[in-house]
Each structure stands twice: as structure tokens, then as C-alpha cells.
mmCIF file of C-alpha atoms and ligand atoms in Angstrom:
data_model
loop_
_atom_site.group_PDB
_atom_site.id
_atom_site.type_symbol
_atom_site.label_atom_id
_atom_site.label_comp_id
_atom_site.label_asym_id
_atom_site.label_seq_id
_atom_site.Cartn_x
_atom_site.Cartn_y
_atom_site.Cartn_z
ATOM 1 C CA UNK A 1 -45.810 47.502 -118.298
ATOM 2 C CA UNK A 2 -44.522 49.434 -121.536
ATOM 3 C CA UNK A 3 -46.094 51.112 -123.949
ATOM 4 C CA UNK A 4 -47.767 49.486 -126.187
ATOM 5 C CA UNK A 5 -48.034 51.395 -129.413
ATOM 6 C CA UNK A 6 -45.193 51.331 -132.235
ATOM 7 C CA UNK A 7 -45.037 54.963 -132.287
ATOM 8 C CA UNK A 8 -42.936 55.347 -129.340
ATOM 9 C CA UNK A 9 -40.096 57.598 -128.889
ATOM 10 C CA UNK A 10 -37.333 56.755 -126.035
ATOM 11 C CA UNK A 11 -34.465 58.409 -124.530
ATOM 12 C CA UNK A 12 -31.387 57.523 -122.322
ATOM 13 C CA UNK A 13 -30.489 60.410 -119.905
ATOM 14 C CA UNK A 14 -27.845 60.015 -117.366
ATOM 15 C CA UNK A 15 -27.468 60.681 -113.635
ATOM 16 C CA UNK A 16 -24.900 62.981 -112.351
ATOM 17 C CA UNK A 17 -22.140 63.906 -109.736
ATOM 18 C CA UNK A 18 -21.836 67.414 -108.805
ATOM 19 C CA UNK A 19 -17.900 67.689 -108.494
ATOM 20 C CA UNK A 20 -18.477 71.061 -106.740
ATOM 21 C CA UNK A 21 -21.249 72.423 -105.208
ATOM 22 C CA UNK A 22 -20.420 76.079 -103.896
ATOM 23 C CA UNK A 23 -23.829 77.427 -102.150
ATOM 24 C CA UNK A 24 -24.500 80.517 -101.295
ATOM 25 C CA UNK A 25 -26.486 82.561 -98.956
ATOM 26 C CA UNK A 26 -30.908 82.173 -99.376
ATOM 27 C CA UNK A 27 -31.870 84.530 -101.871
ATOM 28 C CA UNK A 28 -35.079 86.769 -101.039
ATOM 29 C CA UNK A 29 -36.542 83.919 -103.631
ATOM 30 C CA UNK A 30 -35.802 81.203 -100.999
ATOM 31 C CA UNK A 31 -33.020 79.458 -104.068
ATOM 32 C CA UNK A 32 -29.039 79.881 -103.321
ATOM 33 C CA UNK A 33 -26.894 81.112 -105.684
ATOM 34 C CA UNK A 34 -24.255 78.325 -106.444
ATOM 35 C CA UNK A 35 -21.132 77.591 -108.599
ATOM 36 C CA UNK A 36 -22.143 74.219 -109.772
ATOM 37 C CA UNK A 37 -19.760 72.007 -111.294
ATOM 38 C CA UNK A 38 -21.669 69.296 -112.831
ATOM 39 C CA UNK A 39 -20.400 66.022 -114.221
ATOM 40 C CA UNK A 40 -22.755 63.352 -115.902
ATOM 41 C CA UNK A 41 -22.423 59.526 -115.269
ATOM 42 C CA UNK A 42 -22.683 56.547 -117.310
ATOM 43 C CA UNK A 43 -26.184 55.663 -114.909
ATOM 44 C CA UNK A 44 -28.819 56.140 -117.279
ATOM 45 C CA UNK A 45 -32.627 56.231 -116.602
ATOM 46 C CA UNK A 46 -34.456 55.515 -120.102
ATOM 47 C CA UNK A 47 -37.827 57.438 -120.574
ATOM 48 C CA UNK A 48 -40.378 56.379 -123.210
ATOM 49 C CA UNK A 49 -43.498 58.030 -124.476
ATOM 50 C CA UNK A 50 -46.405 56.854 -127.168
ATOM 51 C CA UNK A 51 -49.694 58.447 -127.844
ATOM 52 C CA UNK A 52 -52.224 57.762 -125.551
ATOM 53 C CA UNK A 53 -55.879 58.929 -124.331
ATOM 54 C CA UNK A 54 -54.445 60.754 -121.783
ATOM 55 C CA UNK A 55 -51.476 61.887 -119.560
ATOM 56 C CA UNK A 56 -50.126 58.691 -117.816
ATOM 57 C CA UNK A 57 -46.959 57.714 -116.277
ATOM 58 C CA UNK A 58 -45.716 54.330 -115.062
ATOM 59 C CA UNK A 59 -42.685 53.351 -114.059
ATOM 60 C CA UNK A 60 -40.344 50.177 -113.076
ATOM 61 C CA UNK A 61 -36.791 49.403 -111.894
ATOM 62 C CA UNK A 62 -35.582 49.312 -108.316
ATOM 63 C CA UNK A 63 -37.254 51.787 -105.686
ATOM 64 C CA UNK A 64 -40.164 52.490 -108.963
ATOM 65 C CA UNK A 65 -43.188 52.325 -105.783
ATOM 66 C CA UNK A 66 -40.950 55.863 -104.691
ATOM 67 C CA UNK A 67 -41.531 57.503 -107.676
ATOM 68 C CA UNK A 68 -44.357 59.509 -107.978
ATOM 69 C CA UNK A 69 -46.860 59.119 -110.853
ATOM 70 C CA UNK A 70 -49.686 61.734 -110.212
ATOM 71 C CA UNK A 71 -49.367 65.239 -111.975
ATOM 72 C CA UNK A 72 -45.793 66.562 -110.087
ATOM 73 C CA UNK A 73 -43.868 63.511 -111.571
ATOM 74 C CA UNK A 74 -41.096 66.001 -113.654
ATOM 75 C CA UNK A 75 -41.660 64.358 -116.650
ATOM 76 C CA UNK A 76 -45.457 64.666 -116.594
ATOM 77 C CA UNK A 77 -44.557 68.653 -115.545
ATOM 78 C CA UNK A 78 -42.551 68.401 -119.001
ATOM 79 C CA UNK A 79 -44.719 66.708 -121.114
ATOM 80 C CA UNK A 80 -47.431 68.986 -120.046
ATOM 81 C CA UNK A 81 -45.045 72.259 -119.961
ATOM 82 C CA UNK A 82 -44.587 71.395 -123.750
ATOM 83 C CA UNK A 83 -48.109 70.919 -124.852
ATOM 84 C CA UNK A 84 -49.494 73.892 -123.350
ATOM 85 C CA UNK A 85 -46.130 76.062 -124.939
ATOM 86 C CA UNK A 86 -47.731 74.443 -127.990
ATOM 87 C CA UNK A 87 -51.051 74.585 -127.453
ATOM 88 C CA UNK A 88 -52.320 71.063 -127.760
ATOM 89 C CA UNK A 89 -52.927 68.494 -124.765
ATOM 90 C CA UNK A 90 -50.104 66.050 -123.522
ATOM 91 C CA UNK A 91 -51.748 63.336 -124.374
ATOM 92 C CA UNK A 92 -49.234 60.820 -123.736
ATOM 93 C CA UNK A 93 -48.289 57.437 -121.846
ATOM 94 C CA UNK A 94 -44.789 58.126 -120.082
ATOM 95 C CA UNK A 95 -43.184 55.079 -119.315
ATOM 96 C CA UNK A 96 -39.253 55.684 -117.090
ATOM 97 C CA UNK A 97 -37.500 52.759 -116.623
ATOM 98 C CA UNK A 98 -35.195 53.809 -113.492
ATOM 99 C CA UNK A 99 -31.753 53.081 -112.820
ATOM 100 C CA UNK A 100 -30.470 56.321 -111.153
ATOM 101 C CA UNK A 101 -31.557 56.394 -107.214
ATOM 102 C CA UNK A 102 -34.237 58.281 -106.139
ATOM 103 C CA UNK A 103 -34.890 61.278 -103.956
ATOM 104 C CA UNK A 104 -30.654 60.345 -104.235
ATOM 105 C CA UNK A 105 -29.101 63.583 -105.203
ATOM 106 C CA UNK A 106 -27.942 62.563 -108.787
ATOM 107 C CA UNK A 107 -31.023 64.322 -110.289
ATOM 108 C CA UNK A 108 -32.962 61.284 -111.002
ATOM 109 C CA UNK A 109 -36.034 63.482 -111.525
ATOM 110 C CA UNK A 110 -34.590 65.712 -113.207
ATOM 111 C CA UNK A 111 -33.467 63.536 -115.601
ATOM 112 C CA UNK A 112 -37.064 62.115 -116.011
ATOM 113 C CA UNK A 113 -38.070 65.536 -117.283
ATOM 114 C CA UNK A 114 -35.195 66.075 -120.000
ATOM 115 C CA UNK A 115 -36.225 63.113 -121.060
ATOM 116 C CA UNK A 116 -39.481 63.297 -121.458
ATOM 117 C CA UNK A 117 -39.252 66.841 -122.704
ATOM 118 C CA UNK A 118 -36.930 65.657 -125.245
ATOM 119 C CA UNK A 119 -39.100 62.902 -126.138
ATOM 120 C CA UNK A 120 -42.270 64.430 -127.001
ATOM 121 C CA UNK A 121 -40.808 67.257 -128.699
ATOM 122 C CA UNK A 122 -39.713 64.077 -131.359
ATOM 123 C CA UNK A 123 -43.148 62.476 -130.547
ATOM 124 C CA UNK A 124 -45.091 65.479 -131.816
ATOM 125 C CA UNK A 125 -42.768 66.823 -134.019
ATOM 126 C CA UNK A 126 -42.122 69.676 -132.704
ATOM 127 C CA UNK A 127 -38.879 70.409 -133.664
ATOM 128 C CA UNK A 128 -38.136 72.971 -130.847
ATOM 129 C CA UNK A 129 -34.199 74.190 -131.180
ATOM 130 C CA UNK A 130 -31.490 73.671 -128.432
ATOM 131 C CA UNK A 131 -32.535 76.750 -126.753
ATOM 132 C CA UNK A 132 -36.037 76.673 -126.292
ATOM 133 C CA UNK A 133 -35.975 73.017 -124.563
ATOM 134 C CA UNK A 134 -32.975 74.592 -122.784
ATOM 135 C CA UNK A 135 -35.423 77.335 -121.339
ATOM 136 C CA UNK A 136 -38.141 74.891 -120.371
ATOM 137 C CA UNK A 137 -35.608 72.829 -118.419
ATOM 138 C CA UNK A 138 -34.783 75.619 -116.778
ATOM 139 C CA UNK A 139 -38.365 76.379 -116.296
ATOM 140 C CA UNK A 140 -39.079 72.676 -114.607
ATOM 141 C CA UNK A 141 -36.030 72.671 -112.383
ATOM 142 C CA UNK A 142 -32.442 73.646 -111.406
ATOM 143 C CA UNK A 143 -30.768 70.635 -112.364
ATOM 144 C CA UNK A 144 -32.839 69.449 -115.716
ATOM 145 C CA UNK A 145 -30.255 72.204 -117.902
ATOM 146 C CA UNK A 146 -28.036 69.843 -116.895
ATOM 147 C CA UNK A 147 -29.712 66.674 -117.670
ATOM 148 C CA UNK A 148 -30.470 67.683 -121.156
ATOM 149 C CA UNK A 149 -26.568 68.785 -122.294
ATOM 150 C CA UNK A 150 -24.434 66.626 -120.059
ATOM 151 C CA UNK A 151 -20.842 66.311 -120.259
ATOM 152 C CA UNK A 152 -19.618 68.756 -117.971
ATOM 153 C CA UNK A 153 -20.622 72.064 -117.327
ATOM 154 C CA UNK A 154 -20.390 74.821 -115.087
ATOM 155 C CA UNK A 155 -23.986 75.681 -113.452
ATOM 156 C CA UNK A 156 -24.530 79.577 -112.240
ATOM 157 C CA UNK A 157 -27.770 81.233 -110.594
ATOM 158 C CA UNK A 158 -29.740 78.211 -108.858
ATOM 159 C CA UNK A 159 -27.541 76.223 -110.825
ATOM 160 C CA UNK A 160 -29.692 76.381 -114.620
ATOM 161 C CA UNK A 161 -27.644 78.840 -116.430
ATOM 162 C CA UNK A 162 -24.577 76.336 -117.878
ATOM 163 C CA UNK A 163 -21.323 76.524 -119.577
ATOM 164 C CA UNK A 164 -20.195 73.558 -121.338
ATOM 165 C CA UNK A 165 -16.836 72.435 -119.302
ATOM 166 C CA UNK A 166 -13.729 70.737 -121.283
ATOM 167 C CA UNK A 167 -13.086 67.396 -119.730
ATOM 168 C CA UNK A 168 -10.402 64.601 -119.927
ATOM 169 C CA UNK A 169 -10.693 61.339 -118.153
ATOM 170 C CA UNK A 170 -13.290 59.020 -118.273
ATOM 171 C CA UNK A 171 -13.056 59.372 -114.148
ATOM 172 C CA UNK A 172 -14.506 56.419 -112.527
ATOM 173 C CA UNK A 173 -16.836 56.325 -109.956
ATOM 174 C CA UNK A 174 -18.759 54.304 -107.240
ATOM 175 C CA UNK A 175 -21.993 54.994 -105.662
ATOM 176 C CA UNK A 176 -23.290 54.064 -103.055
ATOM 177 C CA UNK A 177 -27.244 54.329 -102.448
ATOM 178 C CA UNK A 178 -28.206 55.020 -99.354
ATOM 179 C CA UNK A 179 -31.796 53.689 -97.380
ATOM 180 C CA UNK A 180 -34.260 56.108 -98.246
ATOM 181 C CA UNK A 181 -34.047 59.753 -99.916
ATOM 182 C CA UNK A 182 -33.510 63.321 -98.427
ATOM 183 C CA UNK A 183 -35.635 66.177 -99.671
ATOM 184 C CA UNK A 184 -33.870 68.375 -101.791
ATOM 185 C CA UNK A 185 -35.105 71.558 -99.881
ATOM 186 C CA UNK A 186 -34.627 70.014 -96.451
ATOM 187 C CA UNK A 187 -31.254 69.696 -97.150
ATOM 188 C CA UNK A 188 -30.939 73.433 -98.153
ATOM 189 C CA UNK A 189 -32.929 74.175 -95.271
ATOM 190 C CA UNK A 190 -30.155 72.356 -93.126
ATOM 191 C CA UNK A 191 -27.572 74.681 -94.991
ATOM 192 C CA UNK A 192 -29.322 77.874 -93.639
ATOM 193 C CA UNK A 193 -29.867 76.405 -90.391
ATOM 194 C CA UNK A 194 -25.796 75.675 -89.857
ATOM 195 C CA UNK A 195 -25.304 78.515 -91.564
ATOM 196 C CA UNK A 196 -26.992 81.304 -89.590
ATOM 197 C CA UNK A 197 -25.089 83.862 -88.110
ATOM 198 C CA UNK A 198 -22.136 83.438 -90.456
ATOM 199 C CA UNK A 199 -20.550 85.073 -93.678
ATOM 200 C CA UNK A 200 -21.148 82.667 -96.546
ATOM 201 C CA UNK A 201 -19.084 83.624 -99.135
ATOM 202 C CA UNK A 202 -20.261 84.083 -103.282
ATOM 203 C CA UNK A 203 -20.016 80.849 -104.637
ATOM 204 C CA UNK A 204 -17.270 80.275 -107.145
ATOM 205 C CA UNK A 205 -15.808 77.740 -109.104
ATOM 206 C CA UNK A 206 -12.026 76.402 -108.162
ATOM 207 C CA UNK A 207 -9.711 77.209 -111.183
ATOM 208 C CA UNK A 208 -7.914 73.630 -109.396
ATOM 209 C CA UNK A 209 -11.227 71.541 -110.007
ATOM 210 C CA UNK A 210 -11.593 73.030 -113.710
ATOM 211 C CA UNK A 211 -8.070 72.742 -114.254
ATOM 212 C CA UNK A 212 -8.174 68.799 -112.907
ATOM 213 C CA UNK A 213 -11.648 68.183 -114.925
ATOM 214 C CA UNK A 214 -9.873 69.367 -117.994
ATOM 215 C CA UNK A 215 -6.774 67.339 -117.731
ATOM 216 C CA UNK A 216 -8.624 63.921 -116.744
ATOM 217 C CA UNK A 217 -5.871 63.751 -113.661
ATOM 218 C CA UNK A 218 -8.218 61.954 -111.151
ATOM 219 C CA UNK A 219 -5.437 62.338 -108.483
ATOM 220 C CA UNK A 220 -5.891 66.234 -108.653
ATOM 221 C CA UNK A 221 -9.826 65.804 -108.888
ATOM 222 C CA UNK A 222 -10.091 63.874 -106.272
ATOM 223 C CA UNK A 223 -8.286 66.630 -104.255
ATOM 224 C CA UNK A 224 -10.323 69.517 -105.284
ATOM 225 C CA UNK A 225 -13.621 67.472 -104.829
ATOM 226 C CA UNK A 226 -16.160 69.645 -102.376
ATOM 227 C CA UNK A 227 -19.748 69.828 -101.805
ATOM 228 C CA UNK A 228 -21.309 72.697 -99.478
ATOM 229 C CA UNK A 229 -24.215 70.676 -98.938
ATOM 230 C CA UNK A 230 -22.156 67.749 -97.070
ATOM 231 C CA UNK A 231 -22.411 69.064 -93.722
ATOM 232 C CA UNK A 232 -25.850 69.702 -94.250
ATOM 233 C CA UNK A 233 -26.202 66.023 -95.355
ATOM 234 C CA UNK A 234 -24.772 65.013 -93.317
ATOM 235 C CA UNK A 235 -26.337 66.605 -90.012
ATOM 236 C CA UNK A 236 -29.640 64.910 -91.437
ATOM 237 C CA UNK A 237 -28.113 61.634 -91.836
ATOM 238 C CA UNK A 238 -25.281 61.183 -89.636
ATOM 239 C CA UNK A 239 -25.242 57.267 -90.794
ATOM 240 C CA UNK A 240 -23.738 58.812 -94.008
ATOM 241 C CA UNK A 241 -20.197 59.253 -92.766
ATOM 242 C CA UNK A 242 -20.210 55.600 -92.155
ATOM 243 C CA UNK A 243 -20.418 54.974 -95.529
ATOM 244 C CA UNK A 244 -17.588 57.489 -96.747
ATOM 245 C CA UNK A 245 -15.368 56.352 -94.724
ATOM 246 C CA UNK A 246 -15.730 52.724 -95.614
ATOM 247 C CA UNK A 247 -15.213 53.943 -99.439
ATOM 248 C CA UNK A 248 -11.666 55.792 -98.156
ATOM 249 C CA UNK A 249 -10.605 52.600 -96.280
ATOM 250 C CA UNK A 250 -11.507 50.790 -99.487
ATOM 251 C CA UNK A 251 -9.065 53.064 -101.749
ATOM 252 C CA UNK A 252 -11.379 55.388 -102.876
ATOM 253 C CA UNK A 253 -9.128 58.783 -103.907
ATOM 254 C CA UNK A 254 -11.865 60.859 -102.502
ATOM 255 C CA UNK A 255 -15.213 60.616 -101.148
ATOM 256 C CA UNK A 256 -18.243 62.924 -101.223
ATOM 257 C CA UNK A 257 -21.985 63.135 -100.794
ATOM 258 C CA UNK A 258 -23.381 63.515 -103.981
ATOM 259 C CA UNK A 259 -25.127 66.764 -104.417
ATOM 260 C CA UNK A 260 -27.884 66.820 -101.881
ATOM 261 C CA UNK A 261 -27.397 63.114 -101.412
ATOM 262 C CA UNK A 262 -28.263 60.689 -99.595
ATOM 263 C CA UNK A 263 -26.148 58.989 -102.652
ATOM 264 C CA UNK A 264 -22.335 59.045 -101.882
ATOM 265 C CA UNK A 265 -20.116 59.575 -104.573
ATOM 266 C CA UNK A 266 -16.372 57.370 -104.634
ATOM 267 C CA UNK A 267 -13.515 58.662 -106.976
ATOM 268 C CA UNK A 268 -11.107 55.529 -108.032
ATOM 269 C CA UNK A 269 -8.109 55.559 -109.796
ATOM 270 C CA UNK A 270 -8.824 53.059 -112.778
ATOM 271 C CA UNK A 271 -11.670 50.786 -113.488
ATOM 272 C CA UNK A 272 -10.319 47.856 -111.495
ATOM 273 C CA UNK A 273 -10.212 49.991 -108.434
ATOM 274 C CA UNK A 274 -13.786 51.412 -108.557
ATOM 275 C CA UNK A 275 -14.755 47.221 -108.666
ATOM 276 C CA UNK A 276 -12.802 46.736 -105.946
ATOM 277 C CA UNK A 277 -13.900 49.681 -103.786
ATOM 278 C CA UNK A 278 -17.955 48.814 -105.138
ATOM 279 C CA UNK A 279 -17.497 45.226 -103.409
ATOM 280 C CA UNK A 280 -16.005 46.836 -99.880
ATOM 281 C CA UNK A 281 -18.496 49.161 -100.239
ATOM 282 C CA UNK A 282 -21.610 46.248 -100.111
ATOM 283 C CA UNK A 283 -19.517 44.467 -97.782
ATOM 284 C CA UNK A 284 -18.922 46.954 -95.199
ATOM 285 C CA UNK A 285 -22.873 47.011 -94.548
ATOM 286 C CA UNK A 286 -22.855 50.917 -94.489
ATOM 287 C CA UNK A 287 -24.961 51.001 -97.926
ATOM 288 C CA UNK A 288 -27.786 49.222 -99.493
ATOM 289 C CA UNK A 289 -26.408 49.423 -103.367
ATOM 290 C CA UNK A 290 -23.634 50.130 -105.582
ATOM 291 C CA UNK A 291 -23.112 50.999 -109.093
ATOM 292 C CA UNK A 292 -20.352 51.486 -110.871
ATOM 293 C CA UNK A 293 -20.096 54.175 -113.319
ATOM 294 C CA UNK A 294 -17.446 56.652 -115.505
ATOM 295 C CA UNK A 295 -17.831 60.437 -116.167
ATOM 296 C CA UNK A 296 -18.448 62.221 -118.425
ATOM 297 C CA UNK A 297 -21.050 60.768 -119.948
ATOM 298 C CA UNK A 298 -23.272 62.292 -123.065
ATOM 299 C CA UNK A 299 -26.915 64.042 -122.411
ATOM 300 C CA UNK A 300 -30.241 63.090 -123.028
ATOM 301 C CA UNK A 301 -29.866 61.366 -125.825
ATOM 302 C CA UNK A 302 -32.455 59.713 -129.005
ATOM 303 C CA UNK A 303 -32.665 56.063 -129.383
HETATM 304 O O1 LIG B 401 -35.351 74.110 -108.685
HETATM 305 P P1 LIG B 401 -35.570 72.461 -108.388
HETATM 306 O O2 LIG B 401 -36.811 72.540 -108.252
HETATM 307 O O3 LIG B 401 -34.837 71.768 -108.153
HETATM 308 O O4 LIG B 401 -35.086 72.708 -106.597
HETATM 309 C C1 LIG B 401 -35.512 72.222 -105.185
HETATM 310 C C2 LIG B 401 -35.543 72.985 -103.758
HETATM 311 O O5 LIG B 401 -33.899 72.966 -104.501
HETATM 312 C C3 LIG B 401 -36.212 74.114 -104.095
HETATM 313 O O6 LIG B 401 -36.721 74.161 -103.833
HETATM 314 C C4 LIG B 401 -35.214 74.664 -103.053
HETATM 315 O O7 LIG B 401 -35.224 74.521 -101.736
HETATM 316 C C5 LIG B 401 -33.745 74.001 -103.139
HETATM 317 N N1 LIG B 401 -33.077 74.683 -103.820
HETATM 318 C C6 LIG B 401 -32.098 75.699 -103.913
HETATM 319 N N2 LIG B 401 -31.411 76.493 -104.420
HETATM 320 C C7 LIG B 401 -30.938 75.678 -105.357
HETATM 321 C C8 LIG B 401 -31.216 74.602 -106.037
HETATM 322 C C9 LIG B 401 -32.249 74.202 -105.621
HETATM 323 O O8 LIG B 401 -32.496 76.871 -102.655
HETATM 324 N N3 LIG B 401 -29.716 76.099 -106.236
#
């Protein structure tokens, strides 16, 4: 079901892959300091908002049944937060057309939060500045500011303090969707368990990786991809190792878990290679679905 009112606003918002996810030790507040290099990719959700008697959320798409439609949905929280800041009620119907894997490590929930924020700002004619929207995004979640900005960026702190990065490219990716999701706090908890008693270094961005992003060389980027959450995700989902192996056997330049997983990401040398790898991954029976996408992709965009 889509909103029926003529006065509706749609925002398109991208998924992300972390090309470097360097994770520090747990902080006193339970979060982890990161050096998080985000790359937005051309796999998009669309968030549509329309006036309604009360705040409601609907969702269509694969796995829509796994998207919460209650006030915990990040899009609902975004509308509520923005309305509160402006002393109004969040009387809006939010409809999410879902293409980004749910609880997949590709920031799908964060994307919907950023999308709803931008859409409600436009619907209610609030004219918030970019900085105001970014502050609200950071309150909603560590990955939400990047969903608004898109492109490529280094996130430090919890990942919410962004510096935009120059990129070449496009880079050609395949994403393999696993059965079910993984809880981000559970993966960070497993990271803590696996690193207990060890000296976890301060997270820093890799110069070789930033250089590869800038020059657009997929071979150099493949050599520099790292994800400190990967051992934790594999510990919780050992079968993901088979998916990673199937992708590299099929010709991917590199394979890694996307963020906290369980989606796996495969960097390839060309669009043709991406389609071949996607086909081989599906045939391997080690994943449920595949998506071919390029990055960088634009951030949240009013349609
Ligand atoms: O910020 P967000 O709500 O997306 O974070 C979800 C969970 O992921 C946090 O509650 C925390 O357990 C974990 N997290 C973390 N360090 C970060 C980002 C997220 O430990 N930098």
C-alpha cells in the first residue's frame, strides 16, 4: 500500500559497504571508536511521506515482514525527532520501498532514517540546514549521517563524525544476501569477547586504502579492504566463510563481510565480472540472493 495523498514526498537513499572498518576497544559508554570508511552503493530504498492523522509506517519489498512498523523503526524515530525539535506532531504516513537487505550490515535501517528525515523536512517546509539534519542523524544512529551524505567518507568517533573522501571509480560490487539478519550489538559483543585480554589498537584509516579509493584502482582497493568485525560475524555465522570462498573462486578480486554482516561484499574488476560473480554465487547455493551495484552512489536525494 502506498500513501494516497497528492502531497507526498519521496526520497531515495543508498546502502553502504564499509571498505575499511577499524574497530577500537569498547568505550565506557559501550560504543567503539572507529575508523570507518564508508562507500555508498547503488542499491536504494525509497521513503515516501504523506500527511496522515497519526504516525504510521508501511513497508513493501523482499523481507518487508522483518521491518518493524512500530515506533522503533528508524524512519518513525526520525519523523518523531524532527517534529519534536519543531514543536509539531509527526502526523505522517511513512512508506518504505525496501531493496536494501534487512539487518544485513548495509545500513538499510539507517538509510530509512535519513530518508524520512529529509522527506519530512521537505513535507513540513522546515528548511533545516545540512548541519541541523546531520546533528539529528547522529542522534538517530552511528551510520545515519553517512546515509544522508553518500559518496565516500571517513567516519570517526562512533562513525558519525564524517569527512568526505575523494573517489575515482565507479567500483563494481556484488552483494550476497544471507538468510536472516545479524544484530549489530551482538556482533560488537562478539568482537569484545574475541578481543578480550588483547591490546586493541587505536583505529586509524589506511593511507593505502584512501589512495586506492581516490585513484579508482579496483586491484589496489581489493588489496586494502579490511573489516575488523569480520571475525566476529564469522564466529556467529560460520557458513559465511563458504559464501566468501565461492565469490573469490568465481573471480572476485576480494571478498569481505559488509559491516556487521551477514551480507557479504565482493569487489570485481568490471561490470561484466560482477554479473559473472553474482551468477556463480547464486549457483553455489551459499547465499539467498545477490545484487550487483556500483559505488560511489549519491546520498539521500529528493525525487
Ligand atoms: O549507533 P547505532 O544505534 O547504529 O548502534 C547500534 C549498536 O551497535 C550500539 O548499540 C552498539 O552496541 C554498537 N556500536 C558500537 N560502536 C559503534 C557503533 C555501534 O559498539 N561505533
